[in-house]
mmCIF file of N, CA and C in Angstrom:
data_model
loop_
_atom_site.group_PDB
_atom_site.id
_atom_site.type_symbol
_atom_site.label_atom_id
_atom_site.label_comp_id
_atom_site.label_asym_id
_atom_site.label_seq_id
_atom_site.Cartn_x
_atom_site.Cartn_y
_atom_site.Cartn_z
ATOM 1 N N UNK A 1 -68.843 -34.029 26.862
ATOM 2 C CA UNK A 1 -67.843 -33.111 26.357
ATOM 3 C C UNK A 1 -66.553 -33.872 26.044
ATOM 4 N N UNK A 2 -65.991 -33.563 25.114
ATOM 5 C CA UNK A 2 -65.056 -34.394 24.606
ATOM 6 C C UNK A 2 -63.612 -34.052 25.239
ATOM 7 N N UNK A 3 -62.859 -34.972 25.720
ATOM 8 C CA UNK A 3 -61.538 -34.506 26.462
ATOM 9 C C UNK A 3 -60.247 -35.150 25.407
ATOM 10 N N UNK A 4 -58.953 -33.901 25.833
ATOM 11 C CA UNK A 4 -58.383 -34.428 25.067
ATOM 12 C C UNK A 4 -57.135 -34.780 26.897
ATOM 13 N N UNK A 5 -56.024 -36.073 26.230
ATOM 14 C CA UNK A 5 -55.275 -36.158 27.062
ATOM 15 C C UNK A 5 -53.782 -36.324 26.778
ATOM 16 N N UNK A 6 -53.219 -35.568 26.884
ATOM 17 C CA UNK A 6 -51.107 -35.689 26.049
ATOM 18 C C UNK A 6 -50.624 -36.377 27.236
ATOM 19 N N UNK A 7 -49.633 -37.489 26.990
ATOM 20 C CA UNK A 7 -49.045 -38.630 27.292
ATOM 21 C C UNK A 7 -47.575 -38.323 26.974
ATOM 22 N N UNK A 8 -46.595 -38.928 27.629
ATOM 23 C CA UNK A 8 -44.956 -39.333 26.736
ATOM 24 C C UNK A 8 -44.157 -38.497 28.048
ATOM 25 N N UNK A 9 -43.114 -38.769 27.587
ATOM 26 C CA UNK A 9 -41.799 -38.683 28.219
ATOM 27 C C UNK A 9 -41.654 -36.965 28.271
ATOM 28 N N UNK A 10 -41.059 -36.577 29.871
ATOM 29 C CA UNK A 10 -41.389 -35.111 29.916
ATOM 30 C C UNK A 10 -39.540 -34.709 29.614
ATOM 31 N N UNK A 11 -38.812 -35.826 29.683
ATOM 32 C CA UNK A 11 -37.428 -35.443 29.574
ATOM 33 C C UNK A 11 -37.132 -35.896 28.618
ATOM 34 N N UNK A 12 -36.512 -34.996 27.017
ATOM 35 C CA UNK A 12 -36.191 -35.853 25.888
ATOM 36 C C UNK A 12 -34.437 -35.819 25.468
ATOM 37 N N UNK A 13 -33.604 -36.467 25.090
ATOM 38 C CA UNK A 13 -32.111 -35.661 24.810
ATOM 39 C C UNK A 13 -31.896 -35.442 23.715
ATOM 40 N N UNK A 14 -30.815 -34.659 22.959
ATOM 41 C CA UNK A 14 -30.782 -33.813 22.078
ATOM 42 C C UNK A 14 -30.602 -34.814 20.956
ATOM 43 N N UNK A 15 -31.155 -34.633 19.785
ATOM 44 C CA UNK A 15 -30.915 -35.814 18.443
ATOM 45 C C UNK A 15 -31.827 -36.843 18.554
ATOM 46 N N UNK A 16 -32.387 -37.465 20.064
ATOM 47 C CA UNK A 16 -33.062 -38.187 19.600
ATOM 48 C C UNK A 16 -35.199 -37.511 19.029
ATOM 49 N N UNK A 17 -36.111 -38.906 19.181
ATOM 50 C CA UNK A 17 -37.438 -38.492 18.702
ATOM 51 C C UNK A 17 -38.173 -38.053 19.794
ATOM 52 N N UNK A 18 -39.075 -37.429 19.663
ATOM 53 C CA UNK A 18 -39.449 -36.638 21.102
ATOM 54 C C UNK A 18 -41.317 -37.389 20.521
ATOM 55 N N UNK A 19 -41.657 -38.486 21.034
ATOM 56 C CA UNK A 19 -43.213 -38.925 20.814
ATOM 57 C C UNK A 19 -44.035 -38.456 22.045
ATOM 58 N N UNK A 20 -45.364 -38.149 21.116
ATOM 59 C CA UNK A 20 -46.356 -38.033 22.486
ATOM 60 C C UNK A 20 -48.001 -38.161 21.997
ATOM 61 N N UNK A 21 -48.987 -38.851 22.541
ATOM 62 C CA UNK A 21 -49.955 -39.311 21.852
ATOM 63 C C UNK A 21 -50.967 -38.692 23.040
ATOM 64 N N UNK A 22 -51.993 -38.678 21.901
ATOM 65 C CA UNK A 22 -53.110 -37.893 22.409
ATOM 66 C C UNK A 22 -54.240 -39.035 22.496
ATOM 67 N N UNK A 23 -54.763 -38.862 23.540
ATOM 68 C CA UNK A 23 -56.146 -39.507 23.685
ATOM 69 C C UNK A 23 -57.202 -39.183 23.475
ATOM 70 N N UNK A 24 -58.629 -39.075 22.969
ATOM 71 C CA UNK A 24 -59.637 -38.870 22.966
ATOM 72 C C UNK A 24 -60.959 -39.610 23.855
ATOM 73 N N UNK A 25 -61.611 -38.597 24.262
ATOM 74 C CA UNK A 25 -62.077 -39.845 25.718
ATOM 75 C C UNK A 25 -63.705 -38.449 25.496
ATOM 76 N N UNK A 26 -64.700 -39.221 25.806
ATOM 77 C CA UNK A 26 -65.862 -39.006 25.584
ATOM 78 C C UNK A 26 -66.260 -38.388 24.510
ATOM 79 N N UNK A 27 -65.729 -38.932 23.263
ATOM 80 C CA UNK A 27 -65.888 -38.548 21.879
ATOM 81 C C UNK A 27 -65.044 -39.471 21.011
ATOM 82 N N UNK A 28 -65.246 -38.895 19.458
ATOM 83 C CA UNK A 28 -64.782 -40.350 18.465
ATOM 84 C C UNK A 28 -63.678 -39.905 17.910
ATOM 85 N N UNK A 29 -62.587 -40.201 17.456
ATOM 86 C CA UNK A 29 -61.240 -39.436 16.740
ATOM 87 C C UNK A 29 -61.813 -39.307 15.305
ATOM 88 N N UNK A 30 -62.945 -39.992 15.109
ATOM 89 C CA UNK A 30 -63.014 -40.492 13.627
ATOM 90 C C UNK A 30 -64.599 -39.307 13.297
ATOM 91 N N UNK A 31 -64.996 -38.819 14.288
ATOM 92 C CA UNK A 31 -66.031 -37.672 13.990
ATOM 93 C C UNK A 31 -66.492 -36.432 14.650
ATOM 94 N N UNK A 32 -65.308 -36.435 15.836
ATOM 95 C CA UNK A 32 -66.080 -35.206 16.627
ATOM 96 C C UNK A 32 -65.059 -34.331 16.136
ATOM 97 N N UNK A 33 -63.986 -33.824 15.636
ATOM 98 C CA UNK A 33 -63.618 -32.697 14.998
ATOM 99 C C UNK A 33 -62.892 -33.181 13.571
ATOM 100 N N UNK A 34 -62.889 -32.610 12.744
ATOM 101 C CA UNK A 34 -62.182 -32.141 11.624
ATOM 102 C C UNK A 34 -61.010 -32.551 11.324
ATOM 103 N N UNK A 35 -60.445 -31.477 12.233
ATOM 104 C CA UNK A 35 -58.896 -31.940 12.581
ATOM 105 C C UNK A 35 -58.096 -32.053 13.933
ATOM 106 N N UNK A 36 -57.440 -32.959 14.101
ATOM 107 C CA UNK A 36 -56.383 -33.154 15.271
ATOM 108 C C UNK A 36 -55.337 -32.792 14.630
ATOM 109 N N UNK A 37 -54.987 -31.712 15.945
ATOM 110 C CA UNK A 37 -54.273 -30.715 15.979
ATOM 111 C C UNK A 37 -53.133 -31.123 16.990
ATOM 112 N N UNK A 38 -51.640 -30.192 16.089
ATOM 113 C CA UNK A 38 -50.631 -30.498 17.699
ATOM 114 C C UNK A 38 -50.181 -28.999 18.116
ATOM 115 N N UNK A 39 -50.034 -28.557 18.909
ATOM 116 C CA UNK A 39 -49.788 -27.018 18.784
ATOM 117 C C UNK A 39 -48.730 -27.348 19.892
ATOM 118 N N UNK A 40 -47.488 -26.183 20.142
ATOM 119 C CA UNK A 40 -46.797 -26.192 21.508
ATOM 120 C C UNK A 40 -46.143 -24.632 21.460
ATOM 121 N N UNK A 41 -45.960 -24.234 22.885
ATOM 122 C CA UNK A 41 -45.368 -23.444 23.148
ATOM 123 C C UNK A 41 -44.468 -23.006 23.866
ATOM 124 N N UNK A 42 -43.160 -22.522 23.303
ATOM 125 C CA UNK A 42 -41.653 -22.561 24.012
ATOM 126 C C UNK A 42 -41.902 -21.468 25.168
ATOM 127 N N UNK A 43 -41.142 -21.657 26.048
ATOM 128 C CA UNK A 43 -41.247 -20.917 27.531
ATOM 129 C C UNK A 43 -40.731 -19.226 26.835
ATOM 130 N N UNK A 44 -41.838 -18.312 27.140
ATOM 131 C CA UNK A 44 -41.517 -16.822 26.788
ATOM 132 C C UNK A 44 -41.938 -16.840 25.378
ATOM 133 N N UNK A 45 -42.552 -17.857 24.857
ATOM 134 C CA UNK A 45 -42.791 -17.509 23.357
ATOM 135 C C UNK A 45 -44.441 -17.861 22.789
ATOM 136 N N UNK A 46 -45.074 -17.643 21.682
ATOM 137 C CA UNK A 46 -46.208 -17.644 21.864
ATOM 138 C C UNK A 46 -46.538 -18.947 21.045
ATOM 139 N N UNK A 47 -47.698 -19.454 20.957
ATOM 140 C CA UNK A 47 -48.544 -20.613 20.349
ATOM 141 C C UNK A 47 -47.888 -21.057 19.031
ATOM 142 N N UNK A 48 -47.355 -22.144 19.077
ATOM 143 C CA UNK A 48 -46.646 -22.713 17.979
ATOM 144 C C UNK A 48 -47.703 -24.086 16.891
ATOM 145 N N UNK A 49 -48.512 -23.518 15.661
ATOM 146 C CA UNK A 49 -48.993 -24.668 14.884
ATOM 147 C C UNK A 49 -47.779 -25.498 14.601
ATOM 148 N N UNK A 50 -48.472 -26.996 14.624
ATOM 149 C CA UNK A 50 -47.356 -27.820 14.321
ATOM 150 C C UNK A 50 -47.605 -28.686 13.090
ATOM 151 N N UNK A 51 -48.837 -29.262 13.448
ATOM 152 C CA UNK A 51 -49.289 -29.947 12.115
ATOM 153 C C UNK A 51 -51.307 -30.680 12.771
ATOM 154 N N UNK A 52 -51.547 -30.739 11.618
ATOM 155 C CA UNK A 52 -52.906 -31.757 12.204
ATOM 156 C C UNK A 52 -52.830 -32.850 11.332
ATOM 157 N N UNK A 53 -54.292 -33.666 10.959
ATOM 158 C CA UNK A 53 -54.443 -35.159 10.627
ATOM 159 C C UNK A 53 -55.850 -34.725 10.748
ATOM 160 N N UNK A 54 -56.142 -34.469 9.246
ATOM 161 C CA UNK A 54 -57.772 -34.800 9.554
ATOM 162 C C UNK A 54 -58.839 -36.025 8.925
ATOM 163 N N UNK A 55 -59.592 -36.427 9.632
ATOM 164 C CA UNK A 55 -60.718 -37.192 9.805
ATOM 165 C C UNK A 55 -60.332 -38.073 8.197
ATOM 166 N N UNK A 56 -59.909 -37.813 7.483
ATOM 167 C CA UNK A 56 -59.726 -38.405 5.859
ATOM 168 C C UNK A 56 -58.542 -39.159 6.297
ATOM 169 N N UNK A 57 -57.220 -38.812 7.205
ATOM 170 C CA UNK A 57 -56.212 -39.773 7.257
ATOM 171 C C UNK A 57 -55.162 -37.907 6.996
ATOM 172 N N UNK A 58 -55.411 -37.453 5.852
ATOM 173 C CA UNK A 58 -54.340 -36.587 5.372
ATOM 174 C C UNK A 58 -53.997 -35.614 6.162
ATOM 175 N N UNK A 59 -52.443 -35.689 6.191
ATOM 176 C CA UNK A 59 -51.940 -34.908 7.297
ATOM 177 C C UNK A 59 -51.150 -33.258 6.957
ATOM 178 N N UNK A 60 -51.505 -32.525 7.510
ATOM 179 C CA UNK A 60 -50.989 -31.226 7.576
ATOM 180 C C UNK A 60 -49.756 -30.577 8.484
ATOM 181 N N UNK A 61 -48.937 -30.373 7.265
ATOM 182 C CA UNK A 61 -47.512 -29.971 8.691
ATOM 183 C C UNK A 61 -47.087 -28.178 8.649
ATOM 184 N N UNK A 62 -46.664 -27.847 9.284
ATOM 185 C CA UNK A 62 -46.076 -26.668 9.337
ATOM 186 C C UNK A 62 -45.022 -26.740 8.462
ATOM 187 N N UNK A 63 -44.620 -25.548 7.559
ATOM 188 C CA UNK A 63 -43.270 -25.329 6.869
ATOM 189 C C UNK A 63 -42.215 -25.989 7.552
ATOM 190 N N UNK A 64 -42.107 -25.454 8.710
ATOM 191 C CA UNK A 64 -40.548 -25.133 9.292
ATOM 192 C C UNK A 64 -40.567 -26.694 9.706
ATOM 193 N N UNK A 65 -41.410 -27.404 9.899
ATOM 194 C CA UNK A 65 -41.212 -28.416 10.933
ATOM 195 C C UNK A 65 -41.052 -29.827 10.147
ATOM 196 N N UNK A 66 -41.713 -29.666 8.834
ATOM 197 C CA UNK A 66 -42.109 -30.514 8.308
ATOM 198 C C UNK A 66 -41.334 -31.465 7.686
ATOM 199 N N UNK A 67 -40.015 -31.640 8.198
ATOM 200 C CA UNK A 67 -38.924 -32.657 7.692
ATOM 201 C C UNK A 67 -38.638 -33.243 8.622
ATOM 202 N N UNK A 68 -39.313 -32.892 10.048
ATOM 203 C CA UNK A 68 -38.282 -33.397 11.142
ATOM 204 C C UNK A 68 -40.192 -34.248 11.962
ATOM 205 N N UNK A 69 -41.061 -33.708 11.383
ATOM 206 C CA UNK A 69 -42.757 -34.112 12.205
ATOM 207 C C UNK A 69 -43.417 -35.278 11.471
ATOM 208 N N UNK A 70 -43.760 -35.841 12.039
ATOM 209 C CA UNK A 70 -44.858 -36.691 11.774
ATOM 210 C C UNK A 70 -45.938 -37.284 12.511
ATOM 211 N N UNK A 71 -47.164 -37.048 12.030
ATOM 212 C CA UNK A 71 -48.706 -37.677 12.900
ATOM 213 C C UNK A 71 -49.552 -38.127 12.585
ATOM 214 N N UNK A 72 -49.747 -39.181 13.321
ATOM 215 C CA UNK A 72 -50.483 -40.313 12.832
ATOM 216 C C UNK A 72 -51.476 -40.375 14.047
ATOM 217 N N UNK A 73 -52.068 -41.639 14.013
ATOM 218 C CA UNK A 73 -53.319 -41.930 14.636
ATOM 219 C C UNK A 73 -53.737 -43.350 14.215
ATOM 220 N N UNK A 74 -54.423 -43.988 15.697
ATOM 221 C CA UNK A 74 -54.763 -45.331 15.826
ATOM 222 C C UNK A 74 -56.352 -44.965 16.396
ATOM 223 N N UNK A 75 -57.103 -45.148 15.203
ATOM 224 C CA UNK A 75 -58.809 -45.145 15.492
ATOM 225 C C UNK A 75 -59.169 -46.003 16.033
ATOM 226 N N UNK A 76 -58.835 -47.187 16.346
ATOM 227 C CA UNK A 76 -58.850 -48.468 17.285
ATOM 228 C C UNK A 76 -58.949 -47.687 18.768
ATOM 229 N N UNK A 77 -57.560 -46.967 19.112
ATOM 230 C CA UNK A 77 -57.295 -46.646 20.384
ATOM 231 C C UNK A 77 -58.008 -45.294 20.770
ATOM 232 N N UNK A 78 -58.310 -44.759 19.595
ATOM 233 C CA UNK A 78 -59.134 -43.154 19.799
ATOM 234 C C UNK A 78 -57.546 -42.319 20.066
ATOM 235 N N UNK A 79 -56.820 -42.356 19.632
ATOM 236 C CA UNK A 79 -55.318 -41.548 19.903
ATOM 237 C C UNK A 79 -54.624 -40.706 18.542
ATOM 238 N N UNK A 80 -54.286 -39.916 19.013
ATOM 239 C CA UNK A 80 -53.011 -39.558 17.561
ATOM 240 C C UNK A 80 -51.884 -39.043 18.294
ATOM 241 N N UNK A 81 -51.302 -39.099 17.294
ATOM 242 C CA UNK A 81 -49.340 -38.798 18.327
ATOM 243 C C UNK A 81 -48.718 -38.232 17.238
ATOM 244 N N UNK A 82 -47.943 -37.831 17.320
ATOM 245 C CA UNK A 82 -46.836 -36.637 17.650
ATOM 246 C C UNK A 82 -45.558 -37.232 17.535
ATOM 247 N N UNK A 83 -44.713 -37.197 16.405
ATOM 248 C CA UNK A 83 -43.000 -38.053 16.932
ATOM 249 C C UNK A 83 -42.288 -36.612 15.890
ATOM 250 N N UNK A 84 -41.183 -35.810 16.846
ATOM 251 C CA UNK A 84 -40.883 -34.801 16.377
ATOM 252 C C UNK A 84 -38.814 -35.295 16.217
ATOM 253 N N UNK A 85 -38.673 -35.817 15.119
ATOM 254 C CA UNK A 85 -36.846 -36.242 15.431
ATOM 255 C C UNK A 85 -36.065 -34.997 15.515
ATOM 256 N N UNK A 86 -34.621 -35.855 15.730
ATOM 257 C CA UNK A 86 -33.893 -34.345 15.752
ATOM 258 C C UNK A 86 -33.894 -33.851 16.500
ATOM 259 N N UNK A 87 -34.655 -33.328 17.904
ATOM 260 C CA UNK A 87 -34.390 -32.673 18.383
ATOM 261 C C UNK A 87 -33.443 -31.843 19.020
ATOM 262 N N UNK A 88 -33.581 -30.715 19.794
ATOM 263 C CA UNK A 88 -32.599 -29.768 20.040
ATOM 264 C C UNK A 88 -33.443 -29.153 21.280
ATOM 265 N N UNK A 89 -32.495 -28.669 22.271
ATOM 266 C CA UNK A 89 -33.192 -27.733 23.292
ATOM 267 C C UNK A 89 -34.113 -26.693 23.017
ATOM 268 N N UNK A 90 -34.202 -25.891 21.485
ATOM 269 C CA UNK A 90 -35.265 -24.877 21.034
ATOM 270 C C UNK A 90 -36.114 -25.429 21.410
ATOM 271 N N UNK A 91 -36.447 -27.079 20.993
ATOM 272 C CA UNK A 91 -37.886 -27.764 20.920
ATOM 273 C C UNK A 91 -38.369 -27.840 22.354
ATOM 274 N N UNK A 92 -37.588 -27.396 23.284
ATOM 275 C CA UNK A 92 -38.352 -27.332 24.703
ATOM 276 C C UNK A 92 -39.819 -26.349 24.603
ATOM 277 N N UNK A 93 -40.748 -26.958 25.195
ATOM 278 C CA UNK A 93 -42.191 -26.066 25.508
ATOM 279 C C UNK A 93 -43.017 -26.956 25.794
ATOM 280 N N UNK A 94 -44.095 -26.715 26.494
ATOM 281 C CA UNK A 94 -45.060 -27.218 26.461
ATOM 282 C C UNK A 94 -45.948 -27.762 25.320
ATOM 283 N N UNK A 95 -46.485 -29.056 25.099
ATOM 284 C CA UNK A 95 -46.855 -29.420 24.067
ATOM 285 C C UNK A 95 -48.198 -29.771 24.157
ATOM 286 N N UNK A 96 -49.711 -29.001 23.204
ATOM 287 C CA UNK A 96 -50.902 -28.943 23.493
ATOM 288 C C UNK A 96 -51.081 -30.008 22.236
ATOM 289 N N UNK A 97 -52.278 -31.060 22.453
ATOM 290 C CA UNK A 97 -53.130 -31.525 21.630
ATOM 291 C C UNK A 97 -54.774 -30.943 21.393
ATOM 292 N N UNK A 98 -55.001 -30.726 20.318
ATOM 293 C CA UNK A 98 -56.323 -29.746 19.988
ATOM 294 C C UNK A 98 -57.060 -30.899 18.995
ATOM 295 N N UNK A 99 -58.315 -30.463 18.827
ATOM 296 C CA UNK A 99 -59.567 -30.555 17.977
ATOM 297 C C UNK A 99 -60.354 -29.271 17.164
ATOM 298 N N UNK A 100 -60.454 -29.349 16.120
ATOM 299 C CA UNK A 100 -61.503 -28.092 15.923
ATOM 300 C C UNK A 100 -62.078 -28.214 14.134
ATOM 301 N N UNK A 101 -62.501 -27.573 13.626
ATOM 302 C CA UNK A 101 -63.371 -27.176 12.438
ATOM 303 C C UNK A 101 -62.102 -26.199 11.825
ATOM 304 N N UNK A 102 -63.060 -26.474 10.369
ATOM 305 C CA UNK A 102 -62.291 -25.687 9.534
ATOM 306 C C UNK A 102 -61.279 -24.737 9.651
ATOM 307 N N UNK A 103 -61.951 -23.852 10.583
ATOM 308 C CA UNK A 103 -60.912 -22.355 11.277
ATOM 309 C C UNK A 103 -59.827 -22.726 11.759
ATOM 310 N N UNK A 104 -59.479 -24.452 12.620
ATOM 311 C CA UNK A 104 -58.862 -24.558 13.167
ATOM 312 C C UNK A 104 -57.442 -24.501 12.541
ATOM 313 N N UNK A 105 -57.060 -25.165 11.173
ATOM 314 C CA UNK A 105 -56.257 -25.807 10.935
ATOM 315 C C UNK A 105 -55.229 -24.361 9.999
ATOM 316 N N UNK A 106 -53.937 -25.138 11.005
ATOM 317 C CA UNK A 106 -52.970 -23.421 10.787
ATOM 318 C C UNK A 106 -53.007 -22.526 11.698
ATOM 319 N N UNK A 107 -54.259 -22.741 13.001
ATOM 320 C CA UNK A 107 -54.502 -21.693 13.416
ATOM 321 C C UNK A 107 -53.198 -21.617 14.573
ATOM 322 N N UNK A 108 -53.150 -20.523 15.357
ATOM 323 C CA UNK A 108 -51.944 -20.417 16.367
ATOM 324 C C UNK A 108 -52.735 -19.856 17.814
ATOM 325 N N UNK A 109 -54.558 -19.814 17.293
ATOM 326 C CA UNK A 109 -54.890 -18.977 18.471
ATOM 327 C C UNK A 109 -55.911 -20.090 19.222
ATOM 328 N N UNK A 110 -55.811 -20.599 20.396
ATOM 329 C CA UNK A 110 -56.416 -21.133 20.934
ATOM 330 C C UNK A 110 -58.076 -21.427 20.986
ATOM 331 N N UNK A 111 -58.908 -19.661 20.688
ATOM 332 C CA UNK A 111 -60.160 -19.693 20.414
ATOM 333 C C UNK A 111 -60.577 -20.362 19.317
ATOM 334 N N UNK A 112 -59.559 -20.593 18.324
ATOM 335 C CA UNK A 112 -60.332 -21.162 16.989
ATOM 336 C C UNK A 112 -60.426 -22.695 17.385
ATOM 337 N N UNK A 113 -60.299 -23.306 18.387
ATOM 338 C CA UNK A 113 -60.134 -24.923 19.041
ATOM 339 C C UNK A 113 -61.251 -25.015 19.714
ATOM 340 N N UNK A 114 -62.242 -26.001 19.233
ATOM 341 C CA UNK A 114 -63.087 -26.468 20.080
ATOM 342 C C UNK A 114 -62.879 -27.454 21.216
ATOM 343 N N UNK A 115 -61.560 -28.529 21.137
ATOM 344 C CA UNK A 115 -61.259 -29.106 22.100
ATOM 345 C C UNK A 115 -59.650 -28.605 22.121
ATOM 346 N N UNK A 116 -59.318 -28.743 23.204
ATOM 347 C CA UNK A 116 -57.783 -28.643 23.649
ATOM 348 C C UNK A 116 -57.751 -29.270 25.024
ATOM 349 N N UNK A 117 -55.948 -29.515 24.954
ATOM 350 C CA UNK A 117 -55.586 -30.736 26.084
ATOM 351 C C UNK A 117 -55.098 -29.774 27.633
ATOM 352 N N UNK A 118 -54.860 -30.402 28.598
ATOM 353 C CA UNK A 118 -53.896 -29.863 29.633
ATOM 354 C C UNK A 118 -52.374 -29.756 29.271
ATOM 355 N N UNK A 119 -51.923 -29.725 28.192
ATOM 356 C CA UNK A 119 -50.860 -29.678 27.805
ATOM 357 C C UNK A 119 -49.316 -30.641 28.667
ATOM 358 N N UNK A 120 -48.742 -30.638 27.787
ATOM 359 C CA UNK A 120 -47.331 -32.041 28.663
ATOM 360 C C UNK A 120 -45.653 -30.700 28.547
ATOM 361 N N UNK A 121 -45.394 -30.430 29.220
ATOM 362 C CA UNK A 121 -44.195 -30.468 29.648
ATOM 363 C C UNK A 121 -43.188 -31.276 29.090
ATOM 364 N N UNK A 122 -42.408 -30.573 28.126
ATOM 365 C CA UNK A 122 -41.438 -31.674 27.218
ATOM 366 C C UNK A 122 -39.976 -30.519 27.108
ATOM 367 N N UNK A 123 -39.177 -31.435 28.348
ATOM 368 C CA UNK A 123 -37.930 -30.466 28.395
ATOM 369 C C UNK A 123 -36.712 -31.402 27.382
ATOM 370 N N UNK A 124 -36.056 -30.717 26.811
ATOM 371 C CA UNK A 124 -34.777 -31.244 25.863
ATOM 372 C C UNK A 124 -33.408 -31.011 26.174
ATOM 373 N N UNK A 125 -32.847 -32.154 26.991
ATOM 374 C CA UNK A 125 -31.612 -31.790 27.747
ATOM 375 C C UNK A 125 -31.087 -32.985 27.915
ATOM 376 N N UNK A 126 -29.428 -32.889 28.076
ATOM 377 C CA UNK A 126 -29.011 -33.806 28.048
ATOM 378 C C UNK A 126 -28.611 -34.206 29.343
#
């Protein structure tokens, strides 16, 4: 069964890049899902799409996010990451790394994910 694992710094301060990389561990980054997915969710608020990266290299971002996100991936290491600049205390939430098929990508609901992480704790404070 394929695991996913989120990594990085749980305390970030305001303006600077908030990185966090995902591992893939009993499976391939390069064929067991579609797309790698970043999803997070602010404390009291619900499932936030952020962007994915699928299996071709080409990456998918959310509207709102998409000037300040970027994700990449090292198939060497089986990883993809997450570097969100700018930040601001909104960007506090928990931050999930996912896997999934077609349905997945855009999605905001957890069932459409065939893999998902234990999620990381990413507070924004100075």
């Amino acid at each position: 069964q394929v695991q996913l694992q989120e990594s990085g710094p749980g305390l970030v301060k305001p303006s600077q890049t908030l990185s966090l990389t995902c591992t893939v561990s009993s499976g391939s980054i390069r064929t067991s899902s579609a797309y790698w997915t970043w999803v997070r969710q602010p404390p009291g608020k619900a499932l936030e799409w952020m962007g994915a990266i699928a299996n071709s290299g080409y990456r998918y971002y959310s509207p709102s996010l998409k000037s300040r996100t970027t994700i990449s991936r090292d198939t060497s290491k089986n990883q993809f990451t997450l570097q969100l600049s700018s930040v601001t205390p909104e960007d506090t939430a928990v931050y999930y790394c996912a896997g999934g098929a077609t349905r997945s990508l855009y999605s905001d609901y957890r069932n459409d994910y065939d893999y998902w992480g234990q999620g990381t704790q990413v507070t924004i404070s100075s």
